[in-house]
PDB file of C-alpha atoms in Angstrom:
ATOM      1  CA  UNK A   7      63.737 166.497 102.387  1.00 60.00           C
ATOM      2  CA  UNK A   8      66.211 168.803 101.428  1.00 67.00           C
ATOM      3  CA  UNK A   9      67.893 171.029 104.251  1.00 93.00           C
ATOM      4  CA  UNK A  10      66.669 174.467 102.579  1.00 97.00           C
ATOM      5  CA  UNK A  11      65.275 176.947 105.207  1.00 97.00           C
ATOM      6  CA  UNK A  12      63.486 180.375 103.928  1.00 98.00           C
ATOM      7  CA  UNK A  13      62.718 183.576 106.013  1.00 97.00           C
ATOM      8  CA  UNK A  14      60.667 184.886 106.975  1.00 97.00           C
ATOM      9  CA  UNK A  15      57.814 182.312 106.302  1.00 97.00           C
ATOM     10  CA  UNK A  16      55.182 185.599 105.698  1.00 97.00           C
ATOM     11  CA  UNK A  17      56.060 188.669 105.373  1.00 97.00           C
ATOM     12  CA  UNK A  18      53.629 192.197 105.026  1.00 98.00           C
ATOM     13  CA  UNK A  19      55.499 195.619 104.391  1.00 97.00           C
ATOM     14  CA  UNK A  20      54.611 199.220 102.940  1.00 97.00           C
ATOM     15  CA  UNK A  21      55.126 199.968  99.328  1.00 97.00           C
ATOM     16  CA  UNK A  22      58.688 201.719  98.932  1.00 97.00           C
ATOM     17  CA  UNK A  23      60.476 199.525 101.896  1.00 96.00           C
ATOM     18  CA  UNK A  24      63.637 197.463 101.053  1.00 96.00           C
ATOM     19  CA  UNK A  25      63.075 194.303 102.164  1.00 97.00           C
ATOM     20  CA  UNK A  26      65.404 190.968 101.664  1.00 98.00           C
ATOM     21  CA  UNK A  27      64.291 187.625 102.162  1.00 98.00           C
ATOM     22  CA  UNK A  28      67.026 184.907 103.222  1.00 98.00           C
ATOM     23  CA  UNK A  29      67.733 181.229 101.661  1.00 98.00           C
ATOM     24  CA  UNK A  30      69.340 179.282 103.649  1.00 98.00           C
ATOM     25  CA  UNK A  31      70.687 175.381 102.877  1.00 97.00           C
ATOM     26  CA  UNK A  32      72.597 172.737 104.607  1.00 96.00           C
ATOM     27  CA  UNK A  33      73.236 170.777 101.658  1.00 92.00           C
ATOM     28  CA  UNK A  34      76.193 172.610 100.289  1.00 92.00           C
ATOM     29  CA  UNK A  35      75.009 172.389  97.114  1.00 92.00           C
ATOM     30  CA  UNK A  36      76.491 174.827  94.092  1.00 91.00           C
ATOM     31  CA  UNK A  37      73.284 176.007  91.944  1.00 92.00           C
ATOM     32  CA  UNK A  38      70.851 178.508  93.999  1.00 95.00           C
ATOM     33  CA  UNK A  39      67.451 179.925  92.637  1.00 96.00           C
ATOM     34  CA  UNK A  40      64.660 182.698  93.564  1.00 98.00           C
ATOM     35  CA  UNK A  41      61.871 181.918  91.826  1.00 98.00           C
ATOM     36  CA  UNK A  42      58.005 183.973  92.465  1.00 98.00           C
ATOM     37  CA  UNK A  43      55.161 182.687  92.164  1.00 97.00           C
ATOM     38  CA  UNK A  44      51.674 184.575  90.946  1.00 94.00           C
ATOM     39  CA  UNK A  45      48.639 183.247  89.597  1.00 88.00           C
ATOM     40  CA  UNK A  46      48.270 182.795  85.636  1.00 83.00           C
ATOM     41  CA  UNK A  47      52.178 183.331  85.434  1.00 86.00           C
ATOM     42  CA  UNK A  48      53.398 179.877  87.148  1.00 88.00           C
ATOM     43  CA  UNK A  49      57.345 179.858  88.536  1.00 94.00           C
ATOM     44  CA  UNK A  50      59.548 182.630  86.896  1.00 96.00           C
ATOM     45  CA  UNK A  51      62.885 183.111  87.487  1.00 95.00           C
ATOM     46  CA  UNK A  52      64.329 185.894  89.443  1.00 97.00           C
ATOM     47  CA  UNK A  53      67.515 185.152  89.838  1.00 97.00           C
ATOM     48  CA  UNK A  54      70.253 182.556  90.369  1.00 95.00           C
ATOM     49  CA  UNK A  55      73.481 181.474  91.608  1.00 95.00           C
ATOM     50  CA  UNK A  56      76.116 179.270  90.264  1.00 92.00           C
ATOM     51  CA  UNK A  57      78.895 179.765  92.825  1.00 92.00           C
ATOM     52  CA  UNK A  58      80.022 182.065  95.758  1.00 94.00           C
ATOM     53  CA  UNK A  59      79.616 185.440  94.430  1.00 94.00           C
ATOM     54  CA  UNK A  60      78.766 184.351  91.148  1.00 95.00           C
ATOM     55  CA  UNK A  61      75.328 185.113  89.974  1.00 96.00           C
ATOM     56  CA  UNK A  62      73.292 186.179  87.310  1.00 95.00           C
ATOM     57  CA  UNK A  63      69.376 187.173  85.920  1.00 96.00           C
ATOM     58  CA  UNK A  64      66.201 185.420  85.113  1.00 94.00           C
ATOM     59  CA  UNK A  65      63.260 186.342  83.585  1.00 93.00           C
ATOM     60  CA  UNK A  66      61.830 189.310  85.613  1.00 96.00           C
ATOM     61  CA  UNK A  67      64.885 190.701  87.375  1.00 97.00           C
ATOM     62  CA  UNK A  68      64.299 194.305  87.433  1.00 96.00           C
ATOM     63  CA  UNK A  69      63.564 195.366  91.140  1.00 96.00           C
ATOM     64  CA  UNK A  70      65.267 192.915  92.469  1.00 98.00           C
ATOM     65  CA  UNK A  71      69.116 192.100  93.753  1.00 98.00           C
ATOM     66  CA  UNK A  72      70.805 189.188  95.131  1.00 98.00           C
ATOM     67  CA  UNK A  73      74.181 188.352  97.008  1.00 98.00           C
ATOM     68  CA  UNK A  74      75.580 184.830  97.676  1.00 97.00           C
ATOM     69  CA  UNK A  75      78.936 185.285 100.073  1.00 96.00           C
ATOM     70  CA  UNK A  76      78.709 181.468 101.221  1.00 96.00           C
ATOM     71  CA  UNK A  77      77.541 178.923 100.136  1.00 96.00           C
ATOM     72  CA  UNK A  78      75.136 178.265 102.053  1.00 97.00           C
ATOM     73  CA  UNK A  79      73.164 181.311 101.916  1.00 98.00           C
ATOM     74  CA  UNK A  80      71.402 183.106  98.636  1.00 98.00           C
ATOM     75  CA  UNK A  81      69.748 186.427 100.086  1.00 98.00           C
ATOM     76  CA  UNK A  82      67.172 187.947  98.061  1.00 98.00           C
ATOM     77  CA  UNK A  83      66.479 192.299  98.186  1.00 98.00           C
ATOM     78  CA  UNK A  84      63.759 194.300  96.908  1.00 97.00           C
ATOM     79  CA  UNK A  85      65.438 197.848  96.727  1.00 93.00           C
ATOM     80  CA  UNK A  86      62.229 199.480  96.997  1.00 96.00           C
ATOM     81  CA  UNK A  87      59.025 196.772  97.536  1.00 97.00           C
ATOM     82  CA  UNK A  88      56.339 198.132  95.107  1.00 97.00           C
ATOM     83  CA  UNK A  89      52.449 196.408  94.953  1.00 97.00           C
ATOM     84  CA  UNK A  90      53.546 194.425  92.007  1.00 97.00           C
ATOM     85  CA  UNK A  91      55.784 192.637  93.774  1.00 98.00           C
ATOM     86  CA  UNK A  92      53.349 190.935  96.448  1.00 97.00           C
ATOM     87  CA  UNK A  93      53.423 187.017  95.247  1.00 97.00           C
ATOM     88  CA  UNK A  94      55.013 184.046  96.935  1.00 98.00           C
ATOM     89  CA  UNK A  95      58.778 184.141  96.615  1.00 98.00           C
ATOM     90  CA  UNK A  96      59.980 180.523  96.570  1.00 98.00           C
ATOM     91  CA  UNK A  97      64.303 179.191  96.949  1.00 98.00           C
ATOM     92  CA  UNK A  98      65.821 176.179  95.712  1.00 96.00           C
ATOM     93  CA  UNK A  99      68.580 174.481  95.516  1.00 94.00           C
ATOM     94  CA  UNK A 100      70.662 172.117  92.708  1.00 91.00           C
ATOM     95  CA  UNK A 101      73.565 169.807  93.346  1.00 85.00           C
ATOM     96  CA  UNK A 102      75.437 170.461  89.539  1.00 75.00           C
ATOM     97  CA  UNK A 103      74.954 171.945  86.161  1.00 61.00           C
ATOM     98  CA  UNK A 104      75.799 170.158  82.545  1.00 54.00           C
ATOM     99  CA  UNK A 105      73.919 167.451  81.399  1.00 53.00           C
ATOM    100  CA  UNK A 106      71.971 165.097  83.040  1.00 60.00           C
ATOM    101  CA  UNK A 107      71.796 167.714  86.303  1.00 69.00           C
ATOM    102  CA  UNK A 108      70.304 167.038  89.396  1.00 85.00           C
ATOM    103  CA  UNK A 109      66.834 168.713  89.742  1.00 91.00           C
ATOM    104  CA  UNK A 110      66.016 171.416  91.731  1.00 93.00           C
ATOM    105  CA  UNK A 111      64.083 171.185  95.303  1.00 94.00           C
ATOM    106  CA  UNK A 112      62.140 174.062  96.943  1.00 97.00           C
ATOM    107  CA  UNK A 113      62.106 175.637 100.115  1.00 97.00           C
ATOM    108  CA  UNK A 114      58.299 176.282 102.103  1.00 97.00           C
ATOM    109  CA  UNK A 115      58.801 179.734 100.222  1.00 97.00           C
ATOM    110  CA  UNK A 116      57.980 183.256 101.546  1.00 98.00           C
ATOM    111  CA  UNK A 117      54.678 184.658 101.308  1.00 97.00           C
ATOM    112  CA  UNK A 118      55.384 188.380 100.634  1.00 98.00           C
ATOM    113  CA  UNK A 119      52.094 191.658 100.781  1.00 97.00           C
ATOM    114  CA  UNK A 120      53.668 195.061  99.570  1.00 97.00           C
ATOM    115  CA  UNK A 121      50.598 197.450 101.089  1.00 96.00           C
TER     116      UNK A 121
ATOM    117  CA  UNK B   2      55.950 183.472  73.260  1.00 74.00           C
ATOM    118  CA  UNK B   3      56.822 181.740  76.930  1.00 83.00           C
ATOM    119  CA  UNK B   4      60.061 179.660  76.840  1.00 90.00           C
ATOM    120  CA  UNK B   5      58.050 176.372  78.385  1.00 93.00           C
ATOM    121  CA  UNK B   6      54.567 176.116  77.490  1.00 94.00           C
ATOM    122  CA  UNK B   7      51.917 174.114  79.097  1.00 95.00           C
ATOM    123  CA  UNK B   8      47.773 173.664  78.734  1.00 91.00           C
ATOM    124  CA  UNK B   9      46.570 175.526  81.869  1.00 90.00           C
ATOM    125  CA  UNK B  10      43.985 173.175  82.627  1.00 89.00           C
ATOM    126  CA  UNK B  11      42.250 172.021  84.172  1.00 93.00           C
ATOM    127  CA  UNK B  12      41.910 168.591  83.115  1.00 95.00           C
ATOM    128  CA  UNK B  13      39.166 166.758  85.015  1.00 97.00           C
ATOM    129  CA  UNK B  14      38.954 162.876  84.937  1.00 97.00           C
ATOM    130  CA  UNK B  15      37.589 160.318  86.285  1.00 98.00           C
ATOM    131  CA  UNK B  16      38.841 158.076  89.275  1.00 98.00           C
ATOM    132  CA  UNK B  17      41.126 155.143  87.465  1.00 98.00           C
ATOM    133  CA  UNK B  18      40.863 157.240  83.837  1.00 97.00           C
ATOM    134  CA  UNK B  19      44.738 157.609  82.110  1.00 97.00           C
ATOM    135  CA  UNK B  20      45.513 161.001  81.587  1.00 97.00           C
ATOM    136  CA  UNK B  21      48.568 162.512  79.601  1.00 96.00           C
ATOM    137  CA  UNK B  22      50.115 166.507  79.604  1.00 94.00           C
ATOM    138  CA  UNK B  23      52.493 167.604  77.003  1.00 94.00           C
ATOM    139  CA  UNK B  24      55.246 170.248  77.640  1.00 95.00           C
ATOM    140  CA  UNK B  25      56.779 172.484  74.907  1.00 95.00           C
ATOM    141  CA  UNK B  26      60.332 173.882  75.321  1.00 94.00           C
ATOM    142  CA  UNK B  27      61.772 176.564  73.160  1.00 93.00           C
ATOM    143  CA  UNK B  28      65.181 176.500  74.281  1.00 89.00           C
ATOM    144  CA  UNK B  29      66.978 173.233  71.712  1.00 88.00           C
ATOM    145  CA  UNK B  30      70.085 173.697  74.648  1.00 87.00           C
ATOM    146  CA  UNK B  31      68.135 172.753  77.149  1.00 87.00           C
ATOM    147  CA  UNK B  32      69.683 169.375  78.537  1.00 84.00           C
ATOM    148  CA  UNK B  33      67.984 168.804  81.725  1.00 88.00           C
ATOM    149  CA  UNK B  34      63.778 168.412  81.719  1.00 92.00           C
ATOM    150  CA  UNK B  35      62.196 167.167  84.671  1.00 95.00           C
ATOM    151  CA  UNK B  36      58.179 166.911  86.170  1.00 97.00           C
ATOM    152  CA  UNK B  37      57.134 168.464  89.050  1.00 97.00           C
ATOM    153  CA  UNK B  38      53.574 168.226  91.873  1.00 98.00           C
ATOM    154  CA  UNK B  39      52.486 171.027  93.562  1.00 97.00           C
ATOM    155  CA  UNK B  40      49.489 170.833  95.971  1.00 96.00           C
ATOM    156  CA  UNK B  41      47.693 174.060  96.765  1.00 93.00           C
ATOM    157  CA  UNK B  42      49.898 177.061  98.735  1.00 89.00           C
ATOM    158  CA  UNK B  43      52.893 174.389  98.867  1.00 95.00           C
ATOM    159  CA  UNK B  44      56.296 174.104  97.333  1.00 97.00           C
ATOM    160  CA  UNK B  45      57.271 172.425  94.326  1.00 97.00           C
ATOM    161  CA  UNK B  46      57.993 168.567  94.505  1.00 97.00           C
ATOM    162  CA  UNK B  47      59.761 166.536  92.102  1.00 95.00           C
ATOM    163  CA  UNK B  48      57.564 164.155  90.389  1.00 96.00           C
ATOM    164  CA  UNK B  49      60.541 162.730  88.252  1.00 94.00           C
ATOM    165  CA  UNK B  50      62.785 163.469  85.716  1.00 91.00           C
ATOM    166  CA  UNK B  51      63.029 162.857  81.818  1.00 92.00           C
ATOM    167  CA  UNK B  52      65.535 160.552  79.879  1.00 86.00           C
ATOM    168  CA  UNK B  53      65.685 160.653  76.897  1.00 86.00           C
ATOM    169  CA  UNK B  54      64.664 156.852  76.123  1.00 86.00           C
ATOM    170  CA  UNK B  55      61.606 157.307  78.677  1.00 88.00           C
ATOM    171  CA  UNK B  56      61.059 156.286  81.598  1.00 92.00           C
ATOM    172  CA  UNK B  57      58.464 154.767  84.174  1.00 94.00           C
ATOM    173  CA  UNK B  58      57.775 154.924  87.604  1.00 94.00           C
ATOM    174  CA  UNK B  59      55.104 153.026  88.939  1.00 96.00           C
ATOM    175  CA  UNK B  60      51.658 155.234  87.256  1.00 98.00           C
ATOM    176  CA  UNK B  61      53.934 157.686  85.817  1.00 97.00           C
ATOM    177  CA  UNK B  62      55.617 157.841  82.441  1.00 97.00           C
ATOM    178  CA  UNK B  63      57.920 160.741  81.029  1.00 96.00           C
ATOM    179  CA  UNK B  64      58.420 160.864  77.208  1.00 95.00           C
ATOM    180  CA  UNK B  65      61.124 163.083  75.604  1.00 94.00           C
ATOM    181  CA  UNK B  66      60.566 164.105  72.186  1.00 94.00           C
ATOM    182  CA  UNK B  67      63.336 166.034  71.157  1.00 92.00           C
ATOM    183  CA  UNK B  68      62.931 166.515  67.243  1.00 93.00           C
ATOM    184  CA  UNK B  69      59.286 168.347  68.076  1.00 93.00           C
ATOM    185  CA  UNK B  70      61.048 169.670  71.967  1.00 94.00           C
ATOM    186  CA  UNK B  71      58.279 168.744  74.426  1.00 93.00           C
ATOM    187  CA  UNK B  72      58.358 166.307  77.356  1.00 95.00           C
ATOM    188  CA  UNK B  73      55.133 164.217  77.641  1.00 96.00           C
ATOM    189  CA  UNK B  74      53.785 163.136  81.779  1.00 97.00           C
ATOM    190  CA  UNK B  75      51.574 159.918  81.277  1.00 97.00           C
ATOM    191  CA  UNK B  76      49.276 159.164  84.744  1.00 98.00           C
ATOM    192  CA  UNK B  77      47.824 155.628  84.649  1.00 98.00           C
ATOM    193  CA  UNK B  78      44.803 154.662  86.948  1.00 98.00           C
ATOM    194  CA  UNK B  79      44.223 158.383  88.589  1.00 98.00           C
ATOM    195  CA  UNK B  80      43.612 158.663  92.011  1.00 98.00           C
ATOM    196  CA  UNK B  81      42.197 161.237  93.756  1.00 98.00           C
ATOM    197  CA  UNK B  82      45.095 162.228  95.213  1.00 97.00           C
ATOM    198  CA  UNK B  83      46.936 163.227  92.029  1.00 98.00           C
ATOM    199  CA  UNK B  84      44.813 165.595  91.959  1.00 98.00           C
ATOM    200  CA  UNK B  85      47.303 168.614  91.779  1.00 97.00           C
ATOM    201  CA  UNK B  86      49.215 171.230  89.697  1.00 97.00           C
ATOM    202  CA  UNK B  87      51.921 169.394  87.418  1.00 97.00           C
ATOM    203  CA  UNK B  88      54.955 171.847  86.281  1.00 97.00           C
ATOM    204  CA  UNK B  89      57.339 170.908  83.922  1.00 96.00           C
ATOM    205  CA  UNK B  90      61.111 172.900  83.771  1.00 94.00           C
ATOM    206  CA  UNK B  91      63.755 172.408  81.329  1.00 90.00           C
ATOM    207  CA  UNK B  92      67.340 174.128  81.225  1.00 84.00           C
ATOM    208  CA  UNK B  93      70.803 173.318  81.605  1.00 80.00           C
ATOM    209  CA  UNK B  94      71.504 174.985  84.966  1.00 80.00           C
ATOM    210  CA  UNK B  95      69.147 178.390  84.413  1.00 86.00           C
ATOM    211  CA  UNK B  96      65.612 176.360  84.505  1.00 91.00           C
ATOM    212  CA  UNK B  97      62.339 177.578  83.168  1.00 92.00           C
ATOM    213  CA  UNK B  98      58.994 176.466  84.167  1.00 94.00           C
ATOM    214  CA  UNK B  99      55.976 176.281  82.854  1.00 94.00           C
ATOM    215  CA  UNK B 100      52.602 177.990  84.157  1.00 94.00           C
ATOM    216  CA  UNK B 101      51.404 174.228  85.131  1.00 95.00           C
ATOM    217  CA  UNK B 102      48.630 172.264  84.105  1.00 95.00           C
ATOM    218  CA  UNK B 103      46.254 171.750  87.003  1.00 96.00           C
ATOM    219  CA  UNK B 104      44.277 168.462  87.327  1.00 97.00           C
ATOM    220  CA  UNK B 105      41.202 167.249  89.235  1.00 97.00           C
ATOM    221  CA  UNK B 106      40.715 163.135  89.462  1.00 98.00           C
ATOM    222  CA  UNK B 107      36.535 163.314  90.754  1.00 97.00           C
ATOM    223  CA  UNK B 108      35.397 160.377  92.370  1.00 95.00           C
TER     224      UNK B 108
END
């Protein structure tokens, strides 16, 4: 299995809290993702990470921010953790981009309640 | 309209029946399509990926049509054990997923 390690594992917290939730690999791969997870919606795209410092949006990005200063790490931050934003948050990692790229593997994910 | 589309489901089949999912993409730049399993409150797994010229691994076939842009997932001689969530994803390095299509082999 890939070496991709996310924390906390579960994580409850009051509406209005920041909170940031931590990807970690070992793989020194280039391509990092945040992805949530909610019934009836599937895997959407937060947010992702081509490179050291070098990221950009997905599909729902508002309310959330990310910072990549190694490699190895891909933090994710919810400014201000509203009830819409409870779902499981999952990580994962890709080797390259281009053509024929290598797919991407998941972390255990975070399971995140906004009370 | 989603960027990857798939029938929610679920599909339920018989042990041994041969089941197929289809998998619309929006995106014509996307380069990269691949199949994934997810079992209940786990991660993602990679099921396989999509050539273009097919390809096969043991039960499983992937299909890539790209004049009508959907990926195909063929499942010869179900078990209950692919019983499961199937995603597809296609992209170039930014990858989309669909909502899954969730099946349910019955004995």
């Amino acid at each position: 299995d890939a070496g991709i390690t996310q924390s906390p594992r579960h994580k409850v917290t009051e509406t209005g809290t920041p909170v940031t939730l931590r990807c970690h690999q070992t793989e020194n791969h280039r391509y990092m993702y945040w992805y949530r997870q909610d019934p009836g919606h599937g895997l959407r795209l937060i947010h992702y990470s081509y490179g050291v410092k070098d990221t950009d949006k997905g599909e729902v990005s508002d309310g959330y921010s990310v910072s990549r200063s190694k490699t190895e790490d891909f933090l994710l931050t919810l400014e201000s953790a509203t009830s819409s934003q409870t779902s499981v948050y999952f990580c994962a990692i890709s080797e390259s981009g281009g053509p024929y790229n290598s797919p991407l593997h998941f972390g255990n994910g975070t399971r995140l309640t906004v009370t | 309209r989603k960027e990857v589309e798939q029938d929610p489901g679920p599909f339920n089949v018989p042990e041994g029946a041969t089941v197929a999912f289809n998998c619309t993409y929006s995106n014509s730049a996307s380069q990269s399509f691949f199949w994934y399993r997810q079992d209940c409150r786990k991660e993602p797994k990679l099921l396989m990926s999509v050539y273009s010229s097919g390809n096969e691994d043991g039960r499983f076939t992937a299909q890539l049509n790209r004049a009508s842009q959907y990926i195909s997932l063929l499942i010869r001689d179900s078990k209950l054990s692919d019983s499961a969530t199937y995603l597809c994803t296609s992209g170039t390095y930014k990858y989309i997923f669909g909502t899954g299509t969730r099946l349910k082999v019955l004995a």
